[in-house]
């Protein structure tokens, strides 16, 4: 709390200082303020990998900015993530905590209750959410009883158009939080989006007309991706990432695969196990790896590279009806 008061005091000082330096050009003023502030950097903390990669791109070359990924040692989605004291410390000392939203970070409400000064940037704003499987048939009362966050599927970034929307949402907000770097954020945002749009149209070209678009995936990471490329997810092998599917669920999946002439099972590099192999041999289908881009080499281009690989996999898997 003290840190925040101190930070806002510093911010006010900067505003006063830069406002007083009207003879110095804008650029000089920026440099001066950052030199004085070398110990009080702008720090953005991201909740998990895809958001971290977005931020690497948006903030590339921005001066005095640090991007820290909270769940650094945690692999994959945040479904079974337990927030640690050092994560909280990171968030509390940040300029903003940048999250996926859509229920991927259910712990955020509690953090805000304990520390309402934390600035949260929710990248999911305005994105049309898809209900989680298994929630469609619930009565209204049943839904009320459940944690509201879990009714929607949180894997929004796996759709390229959602990913672009998330980048725009984040850029809009961090420009207000760090106006000194506004120009570079905007430039980076535009460049990255241009590359993503190019990727998207290339993917549509390759995927839209594939003859067999029925697929089965491992966990519920692909509904947004499937919607974007008109793929039909006829089954999900492991609906709940917290537990193994029951014998009945496995039997249901096998039936769906047979009924829908599914030739390709898609597993994820983050969740490999032999269940998919058993199902594949039982149904004469083949296993391919589709990557929801939640892990990687932490390079700026890894989302684009992962999606390009997914495109090649889909072409290979679905070219024969
Ligand atoms: Zn997930």
Coordinates of C-alpha atoms and ligand atoms in Angstrom, one line a residue:
X1 CA 0.0 0.0 0.0
X2 CA 2.8 2.4 0.9
X3 CA 4.5 1.5 -2.3
X4 CA 1.4 2.7 -4.2
X5 CA 1.2 6.0 -2.4
X6 CA 4.9 6.5 -3.1
X7 CA 4.3 5.5 -6.8
X8 CA 1.5 8.0 -7.3
X9 CA 3.6 10.7 -5.6
X10 CA 6.3 9.9 -8.1
X11 CA 3.9 10.0 -10.9
X12 CA 2.6 13.4 -9.8
X13 CA 6.1 14.7 -9.5
X14 CA 6.9 13.5 -13.1
X15 CA 3.8 15.3 -14.4
X16 CA 4.8 18.5 -12.6
X17 CA 8.4 18.2 -13.8
X18 CA 7.6 17.5 -17.4
X19 CA 4.9 20.1 -17.4
X20 CA 7.5 22.6 -16.2
X21 CA 10.0 21.7 -19.0
X22 CA 8.1 23.3 -21.8
X23 CA 11.3 24.4 -23.6
X24 CA 12.6 20.9 -23.8
X25 CA 11.2 18.9 -26.7
X26 CA 8.9 16.1 -25.9
X27 CA 11.5 13.5 -26.6
X28 CA 14.0 15.1 -24.3
X29 CA 11.4 15.4 -21.6
X30 CA 10.7 11.7 -21.8
X31 CA 14.4 10.8 -21.5
X32 CA 14.9 13.0 -18.6
X33 CA 12.0 11.7 -16.7
X34 CA 13.1 8.1 -17.2
X35 CA 16.7 8.9 -16.2
X36 CA 15.4 10.3 -12.9
X37 CA 13.1 7.3 -12.5
X38 CA 15.6 4.6 -13.3
X39 CA 14.6 2.8 -10.1
X40 CA 10.8 3.1 -10.5
X41 CA 10.3 1.3 -13.7
X42 CA 7.0 0.5 -15.4
X43 CA 6.3 -3.1 -14.6
X44 CA 3.6 -5.1 -16.3
X45 CA 2.8 -8.5 -14.9
X46 CA 1.1 -11.0 -17.2
X47 CA -1.0 -13.9 -15.9
X48 CA 0.2 -16.6 -18.3
X49 CA 2.1 -17.4 -21.4
X50 CA -0.1 -16.2 -24.3
X51 CA -0.6 -12.8 -22.6
X52 CA 3.1 -12.6 -22.0
X53 CA 3.8 -13.1 -25.7
X54 CA 1.3 -10.4 -26.6
X55 CA 3.0 -8.0 -24.2
X56 CA 6.5 -8.9 -25.5
X57 CA 5.3 -7.7 -28.9
X58 CA 3.4 -4.6 -27.8
X59 CA 6.2 -3.3 -25.5
X60 CA 9.1 -4.2 -27.7
X61 CA 11.6 -1.3 -27.6
X62 CA 9.7 0.7 -25.1
X63 CA 12.0 2.4 -22.6
X64 CA 11.9 1.7 -18.9
X65 CA 9.4 -1.1 -19.2
X66 CA 9.6 -4.5 -17.7
X67 CA 7.3 -7.4 -18.5
X68 CA 7.1 -10.2 -16.0
X69 CA 5.1 -13.4 -16.5
X70 CA 3.5 -14.4 -13.2
X71 CA 3.1 -18.1 -13.7
X72 CA 6.7 -18.6 -15.0
X73 CA 7.2 -22.1 -13.6
X74 CA 3.6 -23.2 -14.4
X75 CA 3.1 -25.0 -17.7
X76 CA 0.0 -24.6 -19.8
X77 CA -3.4 -23.0 -18.9
X78 CA -4.1 -21.8 -15.4
X79 CA -6.8 -24.4 -14.7
X80 CA -5.1 -25.9 -11.7
X81 CA -3.0 -22.9 -10.8
X82 CA -2.5 -22.0 -7.1
X83 CA -1.3 -18.4 -6.6
X84 CA 1.9 -18.1 -4.6
X85 CA 3.0 -15.3 -2.2
X86 CA 5.7 -14.3 -4.7
X87 CA 3.1 -14.0 -7.4
X88 CA 1.0 -11.7 -5.2
X89 CA 4.1 -9.6 -4.4
X90 CA 4.8 -9.3 -8.2
X91 CA 1.2 -8.2 -8.9
X92 CA 1.1 -5.8 -6.0
X93 CA 4.2 -4.0 -7.1
X94 CA 3.1 -3.8 -10.8
X95 CA 1.9 -0.9 -12.8
X96 CA -0.9 -3.3 -14.0
X97 CA -1.7 -7.0 -14.0
X98 CA -2.6 -8.0 -17.5
X99 CA -5.0 -11.0 -17.7
X100 CA -6.7 -13.1 -20.3
X101 CA -10.1 -12.8 -18.6
X102 CA -13.1 -14.9 -19.5
X103 CA -12.6 -16.9 -16.3
X104 CA -9.0 -18.0 -16.9
X105 CA -7.9 -16.2 -13.7
X106 CA -10.6 -16.8 -11.1
X107 CA -8.3 -15.7 -8.3
X108 CA -8.4 -12.1 -9.5
X109 CA -11.5 -11.1 -7.6
X110 CA -10.0 -12.2 -4.3
X111 CA -6.8 -10.3 -5.0
X112 CA -8.9 -7.2 -5.7
X113 CA -10.8 -7.5 -2.5
X114 CA -7.6 -7.6 -0.6
X115 CA -5.9 -4.9 -2.6
X116 CA -8.3 -2.7 -4.5
X117 CA -5.5 -0.5 -5.8
X118 CA -4.2 -3.1 -8.2
X119 CA -4.8 -2.1 -11.8
X120 CA -6.2 -5.0 -13.8
X121 CA -6.2 -5.0 -17.6
X122 CA -8.8 -7.5 -18.8
X123 CA -7.9 -8.4 -22.4
X124 CA -11.2 -10.3 -23.1
X125 CA -13.3 -7.1 -23.2
X126 CA -15.9 -7.2 -26.0
X127 CA -15.1 -10.8 -27.1
X128 CA -18.1 -13.0 -27.7
X129 CA -17.7 -16.0 -25.3
X130 CA -18.6 -19.6 -25.9
X131 CA -20.2 -21.6 -23.1
X132 CA -18.2 -24.4 -21.6
X133 CA -19.2 -27.8 -22.7
X134 CA -21.5 -29.4 -20.1
X135 CA -23.0 -26.1 -19.1
X136 CA -25.5 -25.7 -21.9
X137 CA -28.1 -27.9 -20.3
X138 CA -27.9 -26.5 -16.8
X139 CA -31.0 -24.8 -15.4
X140 CA -30.7 -21.2 -14.4
X141 CA -30.7 -22.1 -10.7
X142 CA -27.9 -24.6 -11.2
X143 CA -25.8 -21.9 -12.9
X144 CA -26.4 -19.5 -10.1
X145 CA -25.0 -21.9 -7.6
X146 CA -21.8 -22.4 -9.5
X147 CA -18.9 -20.1 -9.7
X148 CA -19.9 -17.8 -12.5
X149 CA -16.4 -17.8 -14.0
X150 CA -16.6 -21.3 -15.1
X151 CA -19.6 -21.1 -17.3
X152 CA -17.6 -19.8 -20.3
X153 CA -14.7 -21.4 -22.1
X154 CA -11.7 -19.2 -21.3
X155 CA -9.5 -20.3 -24.3
X156 CA -10.2 -17.2 -26.3
X157 CA -6.7 -16.5 -27.6
X158 CA -6.6 -19.7 -29.6
X159 CA -8.8 -17.8 -32.2
X160 CA -6.6 -15.4 -34.1
X161 CA -9.3 -12.7 -34.4
X162 CA -9.8 -12.9 -30.6
X163 CA -6.1 -12.7 -30.1
X164 CA -6.0 -9.5 -32.2
X165 CA -8.9 -8.1 -30.2
X166 CA -7.0 -8.8 -27.0
X167 CA -3.9 -7.0 -28.3
X168 CA -6.0 -4.0 -29.1
X169 CA -7.7 -4.0 -25.7
X170 CA -4.3 -4.2 -23.9
X171 CA -2.7 -1.6 -26.1
X172 CA -5.6 0.9 -25.4
X173 CA -5.2 0.5 -21.7
X174 CA -1.4 0.5 -21.3
X175 CA -1.2 3.7 -23.5
X176 CA -3.2 5.4 -20.7
X177 CA -1.0 3.9 -18.0
X178 CA 2.3 4.7 -19.7
X179 CA 1.7 7.6 -22.1
X180 CA 5.4 8.2 -22.5
X181 CA 5.6 5.1 -24.6
X182 CA 2.2 5.5 -26.4
X183 CA 3.7 5.9 -29.9
X184 CA 5.8 2.8 -29.7
X185 CA 2.9 0.8 -28.2
X186 CA 0.7 1.9 -31.0
X187 CA 3.3 1.2 -33.7
X188 CA 4.1 -2.3 -32.3
X189 CA 0.4 -3.1 -32.0
X190 CA -0.3 -2.2 -35.6
X191 CA 2.7 -4.1 -36.9
X192 CA 1.9 -7.2 -35.0
X193 CA -1.8 -7.1 -36.0
X194 CA -0.8 -6.8 -39.6
X195 CA 1.3 -9.9 -39.4
X196 CA -1.5 -11.8 -37.6
X197 CA -4.0 -10.8 -40.2
X198 CA -1.7 -12.1 -42.9
X199 CA -1.4 -15.4 -41.0
X200 CA -5.1 -15.6 -40.6
X201 CA -5.9 -15.1 -44.3
X202 CA -3.2 -17.7 -45.1
X203 CA -4.8 -20.1 -42.7
X204 CA -8.3 -19.5 -44.1
X205 CA -6.9 -20.2 -47.6
X206 CA -5.5 -23.6 -46.5
X207 CA -8.1 -24.8 -44.0
X208 CA -11.5 -23.5 -45.1
X209 CA -12.0 -26.0 -47.9
X210 CA -10.5 -29.2 -46.3
X211 CA -12.8 -32.1 -47.1
X212 CA -13.1 -33.6 -43.5
X213 CA -13.6 -31.0 -40.8
X214 CA -14.7 -33.3 -38.0
X215 CA -12.2 -33.4 -35.2
X216 CA -11.7 -34.6 -31.7
X217 CA -9.5 -32.7 -29.3
X218 CA -7.9 -33.5 -26.0
X219 CA -9.0 -30.8 -23.6
X220 CA -11.5 -28.0 -24.2
X221 CA -9.0 -25.5 -25.7
X222 CA -10.2 -25.3 -29.3
X223 CA -13.8 -24.2 -29.6
X224 CA -12.8 -20.6 -30.5
X225 CA -10.2 -21.8 -33.0
X226 CA -12.7 -24.3 -34.4
X227 CA -15.4 -21.6 -34.8
X228 CA -13.0 -19.4 -36.6
X229 CA -12.1 -22.1 -39.2
X230 CA -15.4 -23.8 -39.3
X231 CA -14.0 -27.0 -37.8
X232 CA -16.5 -29.3 -36.1
X233 CA -15.3 -30.5 -32.7
X234 CA -17.4 -33.6 -32.3
X235 CA -15.8 -34.7 -29.1
X236 CA -13.3 -33.8 -26.3
X237 CA -11.3 -36.6 -24.8
X238 CA -10.7 -35.0 -21.4
X239 CA -13.4 -32.4 -20.6
X240 CA -12.2 -31.6 -17.2
X241 CA -8.4 -31.0 -17.0
X242 CA -8.5 -31.6 -13.2
X243 CA -9.5 -35.3 -13.5
X244 CA -9.3 -38.3 -15.8
X245 CA -12.4 -39.1 -17.9
X246 CA -14.6 -41.9 -16.7
X247 CA -15.0 -45.2 -18.6
X248 CA -18.4 -44.0 -19.8
X249 CA -17.0 -40.7 -21.1
X250 CA -14.3 -42.6 -23.0
X251 CA -16.9 -44.9 -24.4
X252 CA -19.0 -41.9 -25.5
X253 CA -16.0 -40.3 -27.2
X254 CA -15.3 -43.6 -29.1
X255 CA -18.9 -43.7 -30.3
X256 CA -18.8 -40.1 -31.5
X257 CA -15.5 -40.8 -33.4
X258 CA -17.1 -43.8 -35.1
X259 CA -20.4 -42.1 -35.9
X260 CA -18.8 -38.9 -37.3
X261 CA -16.1 -40.6 -39.4
X262 CA -13.4 -38.8 -37.4
X263 CA -10.0 -39.6 -38.8
X264 CA -7.9 -37.3 -36.6
X265 CA -7.5 -37.0 -32.9
X266 CA -5.7 -33.9 -31.8
X267 CA -3.7 -34.0 -28.6
X268 CA -1.8 -31.0 -27.1
X269 CA 1.9 -30.9 -26.4
X270 CA 1.1 -29.8 -22.9
X271 CA -1.1 -32.8 -22.1
X272 CA 0.3 -35.9 -23.6
X273 CA -0.7 -39.3 -22.3
X274 CA -1.6 -42.7 -23.7
X275 CA -5.3 -42.4 -23.4
X276 CA -5.5 -40.8 -26.8
X277 CA -3.4 -43.6 -28.2
X278 CA -5.8 -46.3 -26.9
X279 CA -8.8 -44.4 -28.3
X280 CA -7.0 -44.0 -31.7
X281 CA -6.2 -47.7 -32.0
X282 CA -9.8 -48.6 -31.0
X283 CA -11.2 -46.3 -33.7
X284 CA -8.7 -46.5 -36.5
X285 CA -8.0 -42.8 -36.2
X286 CA -4.6 -41.1 -36.2
X287 CA -3.1 -38.8 -33.6
X288 CA -1.8 -35.3 -34.4
X289 CA -0.5 -32.6 -32.2
X290 CA -2.4 -29.3 -32.2
X291 CA -0.9 -26.6 -30.0
X292 CA -3.1 -24.0 -28.1
X293 CA 0.0 -21.8 -27.8
X294 CA 0.3 -21.9 -24.0
X295 CA 3.9 -22.9 -24.1
X296 CA 6.9 -22.2 -26.3
X297 CA 10.3 -20.7 -26.7
X298 CA 9.2 -17.2 -25.4
X299 CA 10.2 -15.6 -28.6
X300 CA 8.1 -12.7 -30.0
X301 CA 7.0 -14.7 -33.0
X302 CA 6.1 -17.9 -31.2
X303 CA 2.3 -17.5 -31.4
X304 CA 2.6 -17.0 -35.1
X305 CA 5.0 -19.9 -35.5
X306 CA 2.7 -22.2 -33.5
X307 CA -0.3 -21.3 -35.5
X308 CA 1.5 -21.9 -38.7
X309 CA 2.5 -25.3 -37.5
X310 CA -1.2 -26.0 -36.5
X311 CA -2.2 -25.0 -40.1
X312 CA 0.3 -27.5 -41.6
X313 CA -1.0 -30.2 -39.1
X314 CA -4.6 -29.6 -40.0
X315 CA -3.9 -29.8 -43.7
X316 CA -2.0 -33.1 -43.2
X317 CA -4.7 -34.5 -41.0
X318 CA -7.9 -33.5 -42.8
X319 CA -7.0 -33.6 -46.5
X320 CA -8.6 -37.0 -46.9
X321 CA -12.3 -37.4 -46.3
Ligands
LIG1 ZN1 -6.9 -24.9 -21.0

